[in-house]
Short mmCIF file of C-alpha atoms in Angstrom, two decimals:
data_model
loop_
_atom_site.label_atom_id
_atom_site.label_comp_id
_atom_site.label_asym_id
_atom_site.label_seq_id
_atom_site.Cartn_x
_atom_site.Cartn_y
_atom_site.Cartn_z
CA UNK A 1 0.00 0.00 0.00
CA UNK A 2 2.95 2.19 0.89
CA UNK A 3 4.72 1.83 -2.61
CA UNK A 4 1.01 2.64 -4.31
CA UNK A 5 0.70 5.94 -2.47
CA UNK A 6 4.01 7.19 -3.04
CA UNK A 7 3.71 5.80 -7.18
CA UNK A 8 0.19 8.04 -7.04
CA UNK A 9 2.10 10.94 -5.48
CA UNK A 10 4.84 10.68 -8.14
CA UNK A 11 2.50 10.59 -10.84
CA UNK A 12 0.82 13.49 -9.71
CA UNK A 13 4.26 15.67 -8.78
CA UNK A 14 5.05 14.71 -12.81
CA UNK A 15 1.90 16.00 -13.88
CA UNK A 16 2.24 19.06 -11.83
CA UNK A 17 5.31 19.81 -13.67
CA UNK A 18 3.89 19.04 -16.83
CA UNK A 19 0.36 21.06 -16.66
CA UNK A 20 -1.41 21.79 -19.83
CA UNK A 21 -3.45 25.37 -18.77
CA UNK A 22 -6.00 27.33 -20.63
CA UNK A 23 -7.17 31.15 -21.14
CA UNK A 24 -10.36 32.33 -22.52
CA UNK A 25 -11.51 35.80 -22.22
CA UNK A 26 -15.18 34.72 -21.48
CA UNK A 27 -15.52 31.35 -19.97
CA UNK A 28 -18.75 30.04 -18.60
CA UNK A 29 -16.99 26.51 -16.80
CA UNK A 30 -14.84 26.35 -13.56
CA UNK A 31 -12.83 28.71 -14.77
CA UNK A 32 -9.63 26.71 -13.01
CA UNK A 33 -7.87 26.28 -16.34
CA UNK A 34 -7.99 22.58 -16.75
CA UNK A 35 -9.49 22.63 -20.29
CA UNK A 36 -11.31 25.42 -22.75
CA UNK A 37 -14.32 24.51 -21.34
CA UNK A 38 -13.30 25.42 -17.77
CA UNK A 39 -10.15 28.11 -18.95
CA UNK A 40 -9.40 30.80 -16.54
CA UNK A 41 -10.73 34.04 -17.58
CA UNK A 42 -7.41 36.33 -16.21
CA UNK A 43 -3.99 35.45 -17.78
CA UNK A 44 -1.77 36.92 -14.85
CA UNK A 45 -3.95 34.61 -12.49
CA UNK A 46 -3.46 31.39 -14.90
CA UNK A 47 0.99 32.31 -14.76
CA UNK A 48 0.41 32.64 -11.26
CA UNK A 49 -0.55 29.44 -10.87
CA UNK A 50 1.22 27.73 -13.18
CA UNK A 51 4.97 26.05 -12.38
CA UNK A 52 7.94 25.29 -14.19
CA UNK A 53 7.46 22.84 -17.01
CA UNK A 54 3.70 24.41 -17.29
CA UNK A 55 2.39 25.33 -20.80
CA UNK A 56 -0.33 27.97 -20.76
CA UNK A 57 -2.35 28.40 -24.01
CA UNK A 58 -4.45 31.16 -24.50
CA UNK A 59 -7.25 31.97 -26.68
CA UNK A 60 -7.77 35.15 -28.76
CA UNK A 61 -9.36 37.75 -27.41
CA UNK A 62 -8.85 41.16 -25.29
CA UNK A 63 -6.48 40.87 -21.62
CA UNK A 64 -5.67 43.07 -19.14
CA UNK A 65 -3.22 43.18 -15.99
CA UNK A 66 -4.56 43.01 -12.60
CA UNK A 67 -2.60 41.55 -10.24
CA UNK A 68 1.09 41.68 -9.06
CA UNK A 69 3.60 39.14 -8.20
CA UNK A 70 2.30 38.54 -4.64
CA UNK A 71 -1.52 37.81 -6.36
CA UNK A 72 -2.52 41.32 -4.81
CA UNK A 73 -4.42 43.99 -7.00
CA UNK A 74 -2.60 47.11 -7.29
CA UNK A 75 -4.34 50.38 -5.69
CA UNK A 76 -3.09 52.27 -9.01
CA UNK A 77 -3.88 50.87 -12.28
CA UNK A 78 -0.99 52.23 -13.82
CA UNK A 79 1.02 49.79 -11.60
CA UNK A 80 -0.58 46.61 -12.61
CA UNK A 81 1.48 44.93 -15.25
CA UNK A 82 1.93 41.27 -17.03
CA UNK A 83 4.92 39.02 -15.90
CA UNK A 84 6.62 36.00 -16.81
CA UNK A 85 7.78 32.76 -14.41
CA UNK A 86 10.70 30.96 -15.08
CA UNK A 87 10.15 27.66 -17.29
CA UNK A 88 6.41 28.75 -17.92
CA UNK A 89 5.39 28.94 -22.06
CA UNK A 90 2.72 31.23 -22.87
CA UNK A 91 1.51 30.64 -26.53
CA UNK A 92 -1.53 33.12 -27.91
CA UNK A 93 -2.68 32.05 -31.56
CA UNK A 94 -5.74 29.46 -30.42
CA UNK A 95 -9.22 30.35 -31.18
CA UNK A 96 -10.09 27.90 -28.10
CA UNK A 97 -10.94 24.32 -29.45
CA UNK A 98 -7.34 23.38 -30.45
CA UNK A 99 -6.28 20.19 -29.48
CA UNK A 100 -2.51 20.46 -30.84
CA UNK A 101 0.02 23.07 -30.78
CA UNK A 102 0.20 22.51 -34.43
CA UNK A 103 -3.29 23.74 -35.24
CA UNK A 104 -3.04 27.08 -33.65
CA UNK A 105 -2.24 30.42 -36.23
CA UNK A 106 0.32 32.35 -33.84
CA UNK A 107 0.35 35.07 -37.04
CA UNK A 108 -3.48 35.64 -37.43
CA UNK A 109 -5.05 34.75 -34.13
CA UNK A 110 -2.65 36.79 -31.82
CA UNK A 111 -3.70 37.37 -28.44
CA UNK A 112 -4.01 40.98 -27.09
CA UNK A 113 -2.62 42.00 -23.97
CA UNK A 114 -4.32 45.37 -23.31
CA UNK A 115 -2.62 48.66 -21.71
CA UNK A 116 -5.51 50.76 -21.03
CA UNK A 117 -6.62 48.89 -18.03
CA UNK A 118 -9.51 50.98 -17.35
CA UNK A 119 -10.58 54.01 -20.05
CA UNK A 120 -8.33 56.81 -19.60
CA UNK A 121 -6.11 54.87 -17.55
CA UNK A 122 -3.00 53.11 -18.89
CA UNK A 123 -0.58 50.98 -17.63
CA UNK A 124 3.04 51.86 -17.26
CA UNK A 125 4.45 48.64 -18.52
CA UNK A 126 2.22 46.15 -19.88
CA UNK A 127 4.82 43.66 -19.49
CA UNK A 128 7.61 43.35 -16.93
CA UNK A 129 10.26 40.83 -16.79
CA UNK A 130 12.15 40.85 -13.50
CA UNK A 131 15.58 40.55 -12.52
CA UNK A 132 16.24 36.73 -11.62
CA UNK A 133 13.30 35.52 -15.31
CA UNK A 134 15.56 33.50 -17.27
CA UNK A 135 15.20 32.71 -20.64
CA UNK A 136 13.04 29.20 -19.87
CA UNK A 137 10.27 32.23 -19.86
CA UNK A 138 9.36 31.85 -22.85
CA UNK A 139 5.73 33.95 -24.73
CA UNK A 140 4.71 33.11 -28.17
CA UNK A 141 1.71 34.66 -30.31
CA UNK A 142 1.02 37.99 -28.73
CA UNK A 143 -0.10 41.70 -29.83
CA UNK A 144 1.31 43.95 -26.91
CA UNK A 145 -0.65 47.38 -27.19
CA UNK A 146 -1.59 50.90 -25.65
CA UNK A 147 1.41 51.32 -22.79
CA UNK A 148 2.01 54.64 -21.72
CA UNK A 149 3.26 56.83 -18.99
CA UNK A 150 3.62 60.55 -19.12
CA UNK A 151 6.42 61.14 -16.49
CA UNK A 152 10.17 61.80 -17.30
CA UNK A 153 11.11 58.89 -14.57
CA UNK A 154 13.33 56.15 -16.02
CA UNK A 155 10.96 54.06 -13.54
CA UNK A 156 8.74 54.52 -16.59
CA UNK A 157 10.85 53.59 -19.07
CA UNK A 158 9.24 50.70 -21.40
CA UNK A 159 5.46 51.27 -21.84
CA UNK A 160 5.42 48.37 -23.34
CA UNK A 161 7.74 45.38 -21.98
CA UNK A 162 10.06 46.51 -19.09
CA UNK A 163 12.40 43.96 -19.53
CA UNK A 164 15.57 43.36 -16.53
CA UNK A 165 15.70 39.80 -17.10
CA UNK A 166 15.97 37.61 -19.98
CA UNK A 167 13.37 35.98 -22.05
CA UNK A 168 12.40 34.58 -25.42
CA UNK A 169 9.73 36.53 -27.21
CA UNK A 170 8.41 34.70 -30.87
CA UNK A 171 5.71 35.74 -33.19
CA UNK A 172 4.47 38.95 -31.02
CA UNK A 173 3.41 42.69 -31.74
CA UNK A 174 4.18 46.21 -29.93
CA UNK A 175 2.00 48.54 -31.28
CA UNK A 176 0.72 52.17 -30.09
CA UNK A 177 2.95 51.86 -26.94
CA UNK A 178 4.04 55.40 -25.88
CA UNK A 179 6.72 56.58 -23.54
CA UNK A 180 7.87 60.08 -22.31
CA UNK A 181 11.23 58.86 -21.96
CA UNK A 182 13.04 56.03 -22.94
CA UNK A 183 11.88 52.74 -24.72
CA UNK A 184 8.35 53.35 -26.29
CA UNK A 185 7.76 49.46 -26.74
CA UNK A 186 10.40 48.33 -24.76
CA UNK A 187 13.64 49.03 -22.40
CA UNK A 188 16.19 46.55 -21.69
CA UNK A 189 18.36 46.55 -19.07
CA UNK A 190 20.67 44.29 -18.07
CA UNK A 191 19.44 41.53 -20.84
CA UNK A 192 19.84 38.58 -22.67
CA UNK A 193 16.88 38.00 -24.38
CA UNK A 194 15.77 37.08 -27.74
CA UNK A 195 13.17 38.44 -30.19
CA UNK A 196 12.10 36.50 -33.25
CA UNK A 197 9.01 37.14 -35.73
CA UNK A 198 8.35 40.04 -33.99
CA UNK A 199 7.06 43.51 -35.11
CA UNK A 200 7.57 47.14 -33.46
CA UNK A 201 4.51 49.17 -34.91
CA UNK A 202 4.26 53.09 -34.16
CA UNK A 203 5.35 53.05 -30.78
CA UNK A 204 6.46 56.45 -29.54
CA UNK A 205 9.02 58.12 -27.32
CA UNK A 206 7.30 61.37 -26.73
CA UNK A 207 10.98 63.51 -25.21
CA UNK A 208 13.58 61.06 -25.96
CA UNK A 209 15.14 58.01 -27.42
CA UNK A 210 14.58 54.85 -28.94
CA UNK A 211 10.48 54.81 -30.03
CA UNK A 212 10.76 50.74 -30.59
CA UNK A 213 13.52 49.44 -28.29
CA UNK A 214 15.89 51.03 -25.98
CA UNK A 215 18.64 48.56 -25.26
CA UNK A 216 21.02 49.40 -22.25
CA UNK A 217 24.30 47.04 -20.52
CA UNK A 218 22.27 44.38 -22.56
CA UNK A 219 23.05 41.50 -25.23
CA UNK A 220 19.92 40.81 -28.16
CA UNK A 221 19.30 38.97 -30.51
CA UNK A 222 16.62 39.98 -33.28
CA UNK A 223 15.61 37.65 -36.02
CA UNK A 224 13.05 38.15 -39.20
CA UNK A 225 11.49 41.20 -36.80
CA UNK A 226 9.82 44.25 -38.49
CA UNK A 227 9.86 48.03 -37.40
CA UNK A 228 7.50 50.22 -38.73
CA UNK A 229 6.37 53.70 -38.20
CA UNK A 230 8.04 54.32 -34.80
CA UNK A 231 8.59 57.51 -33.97
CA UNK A 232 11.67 59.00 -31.24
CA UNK A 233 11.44 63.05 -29.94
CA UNK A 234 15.11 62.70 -29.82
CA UNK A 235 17.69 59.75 -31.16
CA UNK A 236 16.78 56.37 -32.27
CA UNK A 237 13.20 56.42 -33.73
CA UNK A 238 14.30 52.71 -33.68
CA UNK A 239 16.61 51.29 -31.72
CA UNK A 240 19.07 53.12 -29.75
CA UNK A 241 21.72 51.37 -26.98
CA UNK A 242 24.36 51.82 -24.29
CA UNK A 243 27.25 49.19 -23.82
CA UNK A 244 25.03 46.79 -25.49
CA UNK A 245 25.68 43.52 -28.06
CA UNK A 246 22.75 43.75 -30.45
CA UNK A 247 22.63 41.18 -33.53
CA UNK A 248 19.65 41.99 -35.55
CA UNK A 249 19.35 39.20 -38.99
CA UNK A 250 16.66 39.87 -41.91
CA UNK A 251 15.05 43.07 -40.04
CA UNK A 252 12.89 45.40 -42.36
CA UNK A 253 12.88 49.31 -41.55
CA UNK A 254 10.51 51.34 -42.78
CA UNK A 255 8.96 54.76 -42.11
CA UNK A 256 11.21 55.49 -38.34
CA UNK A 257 11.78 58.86 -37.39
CA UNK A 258 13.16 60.66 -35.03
CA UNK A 259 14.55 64.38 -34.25
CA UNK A 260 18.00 63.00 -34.89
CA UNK A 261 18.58 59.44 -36.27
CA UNK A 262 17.03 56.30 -36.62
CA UNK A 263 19.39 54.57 -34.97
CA UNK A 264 21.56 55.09 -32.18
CA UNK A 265 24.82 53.62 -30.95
CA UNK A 266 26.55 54.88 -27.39
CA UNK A 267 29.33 53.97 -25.31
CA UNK A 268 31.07 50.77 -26.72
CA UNK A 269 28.96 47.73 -27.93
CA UNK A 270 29.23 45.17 -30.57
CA UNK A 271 25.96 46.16 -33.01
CA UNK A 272 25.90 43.81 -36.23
CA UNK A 273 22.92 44.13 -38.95
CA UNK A 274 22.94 41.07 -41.37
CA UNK A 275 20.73 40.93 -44.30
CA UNK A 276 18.28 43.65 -43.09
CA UNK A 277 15.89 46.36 -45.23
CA UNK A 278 15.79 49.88 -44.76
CA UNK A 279 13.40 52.22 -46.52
CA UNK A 280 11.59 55.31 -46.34
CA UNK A 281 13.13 56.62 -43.29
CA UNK A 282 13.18 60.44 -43.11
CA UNK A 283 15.44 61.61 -40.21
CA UNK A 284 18.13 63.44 -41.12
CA UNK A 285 20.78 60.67 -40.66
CA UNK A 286 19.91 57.14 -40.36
CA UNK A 287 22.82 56.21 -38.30
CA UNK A 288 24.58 57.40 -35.50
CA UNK A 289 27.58 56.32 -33.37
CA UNK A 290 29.06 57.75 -30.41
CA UNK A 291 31.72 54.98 -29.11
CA UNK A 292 30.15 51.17 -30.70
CA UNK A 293 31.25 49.51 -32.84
CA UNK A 294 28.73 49.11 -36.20
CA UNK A 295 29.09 46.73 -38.83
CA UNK A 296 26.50 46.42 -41.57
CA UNK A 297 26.33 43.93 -43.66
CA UNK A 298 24.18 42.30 -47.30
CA UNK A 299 21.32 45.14 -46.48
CA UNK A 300 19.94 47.13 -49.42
CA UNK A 301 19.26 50.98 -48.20
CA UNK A 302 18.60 54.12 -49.92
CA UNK A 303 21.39 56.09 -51.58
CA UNK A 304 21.69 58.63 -49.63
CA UNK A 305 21.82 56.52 -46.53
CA UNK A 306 25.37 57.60 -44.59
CA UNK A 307 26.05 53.95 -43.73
CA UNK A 308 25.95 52.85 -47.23
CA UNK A 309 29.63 54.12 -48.01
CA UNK A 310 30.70 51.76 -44.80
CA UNK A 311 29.40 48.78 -45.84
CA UNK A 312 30.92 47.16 -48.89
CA UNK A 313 27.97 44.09 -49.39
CA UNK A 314 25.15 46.72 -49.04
CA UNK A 315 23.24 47.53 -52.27
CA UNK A 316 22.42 51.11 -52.54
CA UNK A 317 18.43 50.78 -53.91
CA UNK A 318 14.46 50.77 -52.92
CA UNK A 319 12.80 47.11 -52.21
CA UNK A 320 9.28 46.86 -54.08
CA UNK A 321 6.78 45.93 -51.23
CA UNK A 322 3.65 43.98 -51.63
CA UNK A 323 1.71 46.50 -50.38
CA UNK A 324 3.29 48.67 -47.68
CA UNK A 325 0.35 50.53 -47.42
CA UNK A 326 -1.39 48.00 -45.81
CA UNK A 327 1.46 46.67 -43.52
CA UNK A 328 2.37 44.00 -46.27
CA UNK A 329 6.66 44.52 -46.34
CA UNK A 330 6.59 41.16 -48.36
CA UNK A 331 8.76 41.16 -50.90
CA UNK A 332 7.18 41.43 -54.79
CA UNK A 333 8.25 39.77 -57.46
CA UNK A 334 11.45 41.53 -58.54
CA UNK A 335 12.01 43.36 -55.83
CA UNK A 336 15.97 43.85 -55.36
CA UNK A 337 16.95 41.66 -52.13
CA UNK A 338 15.66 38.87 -53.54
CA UNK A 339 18.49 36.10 -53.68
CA UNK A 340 20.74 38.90 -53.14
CA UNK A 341 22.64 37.48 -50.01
CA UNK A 342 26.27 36.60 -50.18
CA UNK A 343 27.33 32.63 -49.64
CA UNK A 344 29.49 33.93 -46.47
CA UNK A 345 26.14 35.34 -45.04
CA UNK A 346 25.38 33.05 -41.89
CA UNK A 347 22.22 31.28 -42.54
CA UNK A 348 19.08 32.41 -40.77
CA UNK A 349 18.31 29.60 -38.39
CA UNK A 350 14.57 30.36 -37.98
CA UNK A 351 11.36 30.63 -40.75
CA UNK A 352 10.90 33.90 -41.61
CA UNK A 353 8.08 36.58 -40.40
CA UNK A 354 4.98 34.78 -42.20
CA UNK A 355 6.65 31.58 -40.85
CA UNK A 356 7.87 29.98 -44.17
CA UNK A 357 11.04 28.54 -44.29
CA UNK A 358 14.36 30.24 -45.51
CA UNK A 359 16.62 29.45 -48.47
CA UNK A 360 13.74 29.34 -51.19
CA UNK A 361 15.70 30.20 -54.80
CA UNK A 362 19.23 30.56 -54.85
CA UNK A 363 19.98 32.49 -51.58
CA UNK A 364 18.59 33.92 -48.30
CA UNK A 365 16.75 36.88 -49.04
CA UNK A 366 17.53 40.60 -46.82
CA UNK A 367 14.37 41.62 -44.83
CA UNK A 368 11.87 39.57 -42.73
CA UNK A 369 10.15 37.75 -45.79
CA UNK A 370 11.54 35.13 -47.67
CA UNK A 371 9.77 34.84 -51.56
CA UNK A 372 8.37 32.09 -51.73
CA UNK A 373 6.80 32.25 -55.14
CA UNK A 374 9.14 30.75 -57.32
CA UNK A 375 8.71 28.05 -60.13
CA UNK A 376 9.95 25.37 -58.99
CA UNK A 377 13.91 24.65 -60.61
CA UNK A 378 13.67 21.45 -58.38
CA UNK A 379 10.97 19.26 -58.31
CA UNK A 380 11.42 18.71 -54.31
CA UNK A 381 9.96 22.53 -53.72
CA UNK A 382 6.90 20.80 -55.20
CA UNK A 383 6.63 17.91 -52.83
CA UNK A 384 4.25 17.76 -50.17
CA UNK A 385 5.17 19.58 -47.09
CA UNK A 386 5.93 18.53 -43.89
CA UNK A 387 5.75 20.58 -40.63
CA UNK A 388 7.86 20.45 -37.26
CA UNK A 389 6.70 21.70 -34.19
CA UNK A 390 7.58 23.29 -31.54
CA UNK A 391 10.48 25.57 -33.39
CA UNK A 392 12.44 25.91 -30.82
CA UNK A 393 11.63 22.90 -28.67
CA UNK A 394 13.23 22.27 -25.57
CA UNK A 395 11.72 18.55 -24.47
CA UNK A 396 9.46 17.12 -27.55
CA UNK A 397 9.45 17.05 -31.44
CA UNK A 398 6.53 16.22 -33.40
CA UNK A 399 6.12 15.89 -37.06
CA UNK A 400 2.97 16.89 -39.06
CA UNK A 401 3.24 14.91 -42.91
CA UNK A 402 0.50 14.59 -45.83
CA UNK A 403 2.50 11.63 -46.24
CA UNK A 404 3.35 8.54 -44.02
CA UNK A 405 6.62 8.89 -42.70
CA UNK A 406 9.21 5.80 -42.56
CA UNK A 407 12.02 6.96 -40.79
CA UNK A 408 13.32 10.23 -39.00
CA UNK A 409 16.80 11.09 -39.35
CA UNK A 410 18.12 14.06 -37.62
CA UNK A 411 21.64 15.59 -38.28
CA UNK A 412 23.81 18.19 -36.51
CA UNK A 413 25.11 20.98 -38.38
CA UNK A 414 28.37 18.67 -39.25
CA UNK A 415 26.05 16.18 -41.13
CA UNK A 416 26.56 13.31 -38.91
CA UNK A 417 23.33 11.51 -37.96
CA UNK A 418 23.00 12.16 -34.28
CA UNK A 419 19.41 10.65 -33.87
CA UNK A 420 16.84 8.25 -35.61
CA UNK A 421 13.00 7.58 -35.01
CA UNK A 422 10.51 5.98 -36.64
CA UNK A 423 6.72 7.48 -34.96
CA UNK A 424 5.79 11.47 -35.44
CA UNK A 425 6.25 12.24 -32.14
CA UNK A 426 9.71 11.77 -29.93
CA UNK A 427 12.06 13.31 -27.34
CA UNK A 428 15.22 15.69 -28.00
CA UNK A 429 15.52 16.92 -24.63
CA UNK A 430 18.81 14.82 -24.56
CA UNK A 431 20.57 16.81 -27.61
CA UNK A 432 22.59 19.81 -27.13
CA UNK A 433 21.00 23.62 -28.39
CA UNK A 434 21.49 24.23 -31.90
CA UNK A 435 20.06 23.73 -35.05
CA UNK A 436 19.25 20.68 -36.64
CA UNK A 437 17.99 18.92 -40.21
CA UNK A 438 15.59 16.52 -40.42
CA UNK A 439 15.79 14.07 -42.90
CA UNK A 440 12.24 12.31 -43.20
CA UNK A 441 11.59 9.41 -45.67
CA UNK A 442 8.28 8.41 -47.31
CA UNK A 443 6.82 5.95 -48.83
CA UNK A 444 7.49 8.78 -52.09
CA UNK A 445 10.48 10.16 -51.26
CA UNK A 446 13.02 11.95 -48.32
CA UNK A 447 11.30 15.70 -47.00
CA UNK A 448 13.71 17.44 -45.46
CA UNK A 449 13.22 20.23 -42.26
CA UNK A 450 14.65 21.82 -39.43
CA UNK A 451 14.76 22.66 -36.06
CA UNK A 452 16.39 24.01 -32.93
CA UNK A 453 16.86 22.66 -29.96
CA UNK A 454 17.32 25.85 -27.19
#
C-alpha cells in the first residue's frame, strides 16, 4: 500500500510539472484552467498558478493586468502589469478548441494583452520581466498594445515590456505603446533576451530616445522582426543602446523617425545588422555612433543613406513591397533583395516573419520575408510539405506529414546523424542547443526540415 501511495504521489508531482493550462476571455466553466471549457478568464492569475514545465495556451481575445507578483491587485492601475515565471510557455494564436500546438495560427489569431486597463487609464508597462526571469520564460503569439506613462522617470521607461531579465519573445506585436522617456515598446536593461518574428509598430518616445527598443548594458538577438512607423522626440526612432551587443538578422525598416537618427549607438557595444531592409526613413541621418562599434552587412538601403559608403555588401536601392500601405513589407516579385545574399552570409536559423522557411531560390533573401513564389527549378519545392513543431523545442518534437513517414533522421550541423525515429512524435531533450535537419523518408520520397533545440 505504501509503494502505491508514493507511485500516485509521483505521478501526480510529474503531472504538476507538466500542466497543460487554458485562457479564454469569457468562460462560462470552472474557470480553473484545466481545459477550454473550464479556462481561466485572467492570464496573470493562470501564470500565477502555473509552475515550471507548465504550458499555458491562451485563446484570442482582449487581456488586461490586474494583479502583481504577490496575487494582490494594485491600488493604481498604472502599476498593474503582465509578468513572466521561469520555465512557464505562454503561446496566444488558439481560437479555443485546439487540441494540438500545431493547429493554432500564432500570425493571425494573436492574443491581445491590453494597456488601457480601465478608459483613460493606462498601464506603465504592460509587461515586466524581472531581474532573476531567465530565458526558460518563454511567450509566443502575442499583440502587446496601448502602454504609456507621461512622467520623465526612467521608472517609466518601457510602456510596453520593461524587460531586466531575460526571455524569449516569438511571433508577437508592440503597437501604439508610448513613452515620455526612454523605450516606447520596450527598455532593456541588463538583458539577454531574444526576439524572433516580432514587429515594433508606431510606438512612440514622446521627449527622448529609442520609439521601438531602448537597449542598455544588454546583449539581443533579433531575427526576421519588423519596425515600422516608430517615432523618437530625440535619437533612435528605432533602436538606440548603451554598452550593449545587439545582432539583428533579416530586419525590415521602414517609415522610423526621429529628431536626430534612426538609430543610435553609445558607449562601446558590438551592433551587427545582417541581411536587413531599410526604406523610407526620413530623419536626417539614419545612423549614429558615439563609441560602438557598427558593422553592416548584405542590407539594401537608400542612396543617400550615410552607412551605405561603410558597408561594402550593401546595395544602394528601394525594395518593391507587396503592399506597404497595408502593412504587407513582403517582398514582390522583382524586388531587389531577392536572392541577393552573399554565400558567407550566416544562414538564418529560424522561418521567416509569415513563418515559411528560408533558403527558397538561390539564396537567403535581406528583410523579414523570404519569396516564396518561385517556379519550382527542383521538383522537391513541389513535394508535399511537412511541418515540425515546436520551433524551438526544448523537451518534444513532433512531425505533421501529408505523407506517411518511414524513418526520421536528424543531423547536426556537421552532417553526422545524431538521432533516428521511426513514430511522429519523440524526445530531444537529450541533444545539445542548436540547429538541426531533419531528414524524413516516405513511402514517395526523403522531406527534409529543421529545427532548434534551445
Amino acid at each position: 500500500m505504501r509503494k502505491l501511495l508514493l507511485l500516485v504521489l509521483a505521478c501526480i508531482f510529474v503531472a504538476k510539472l507538466d500542466a497543460q493550462i487554458y485562457v479564454v476571455e469569457v468562460s462560462g466553466g470552472m474557470q480553473n484552467g484545466t481545459s477550454w471549457a473550464d479556462a481561466y478568464t485572467d492570464l496573470q492569475t493562470a501564470i500565477y498558478n502555473a509552475s515550471a514545465g507548465d504550458t499555458i495556451w491562451v485563446a484570442q481575445g482582449t487581456y488586461k493586468p490586474l494583479i502583481d507578483t504577490l496575487g494582490n491587485i494594485p491600488t493604481l492601475p498604472e502599476d498593474r502589469s503582465f509578468w513572466l515565471k521561469n520555465g512557464v510557455v505562454i503561446y496566444g494564436g488558439f481560437n479555443g478548441t485546439e487540441t494540438a500546438l500545431s493547429q493554432r495560427d500564432p500570425i493571425n489569431q494573436k492574443a491581445t494583452l491590453e494597456g488601457q486597463v480601465i478608459p483613460g487609464s493606462f498601464a506603465e508597462h504592460v509587461l515586466y520581466v524581472y531581474a532573476g526571469v531567465d530565458s526558460t520564460a518563454i511567450m509566443d503569439g502575442f499583440i502587446l498594445q496601448h502602454g504609456k506613462s507621461t512622467t520623465t522617470s526612467t521608472a517609466k521607461n518601457g510602456s510596453g515590456l520593461m524587460l531586466r531579465g531575460d526571455a524569449g519573445f516569438y511571433n508577437m506585436v508592440f503597437k501604439n505603446n508610448q513613452t515620455y522617456n526612454q523605450g516606447g515598446a520596450v527598455y532593456a536593461e541588463s538583458s539577454s533576451s531574444k526576439f524572433v518574428r516580432c514587429r515594433f509598430q508606431e510606438n512612440q518616445t514622446v521627449m527622448y530616445d529609442g520609439a521601438a527598443c531602448n537597449l542598455v548594458y544588454s546583449d539581443i538577438k533579433m531575427n526576421n522582426c519588423i519596425f515600422d512607423g516608430n517615432q523618437a522626440g530625440r535619437f533612435g526612432g528605432a533602436i538606440t543602446t548603451v554598452e550593449t551587443n545587439l545582432l539583428v538578422q533579416n530586419g525590415t525598416f521602414h517609415a522610423n523617425t526621429a529628431g536626430s537618427n534612426i538609430f543610435q549607438f553609445s558607449t562601446s557595444g558590438n551592433i551587427v545588422f545582417n541581411n536587413c531592409i531599410f526604406s523610407n526613413q526620413t530623419a536626417p541621418q539614419v545612423a549614429g555612433n558615439s563609441g560602438a562599434t557598427v558593422s553592416f552587412s548584405d542590407g539594401l538601403m537608400p542612396l543617400d543613406n550615410n552607412w551605405l559608403i561603410l558597408c561594402s555588401t550593401c546595395i544602394g536601392a528601394t525594395p518593391t513591397f507587396t503592399n506597404p500601405g497595408t502593412g504587407d513589407y513582403s517582398l514582390a516579385q522583382g524586388s531587389r533583395g531577392i536572392d541577393e545574399t552573399l554565400t558567407t552570409t550566416p544562414v538564418n536559423m529560424y522561418d521567416d516573419y509569415a513563418g515559411n522557411p528560408r533558403l527558397v531560390g538561390l539564396s537567403m533573401d535581406m528583410g523579414a520575408f523570404e519569396y516564396q513564389d518561385f517556379v519550382a527549378v527542383d521538383a522537391a519545392l513541389a513535394l508535399p510539405k511537412i511541418k515540425v513543431y515546436p520551433s524551438p523545442a526544448s523537451t518534444d518534437l513532433a512531425i505533421q506529414s501529408e505523407e506517411t513517414t518511414e524513418r526520421i533522421s536528424i543531423y547536426n550541423i556537421a552532417g553526422q546523424v545524431v538521432q533516428t525515429e521511426t513514430e511522429n512524435a519523440f524526445s530531444v531533450a537529450q541533444l545539445p542547443a542548436g540547429l538541426y535537419f531533419l531528414q524524413v523518408t516516405t513511402a514517395n520520397g526523403i522531406r527534409v526540415a529543421h529545427f532548434i533545440k534551445q
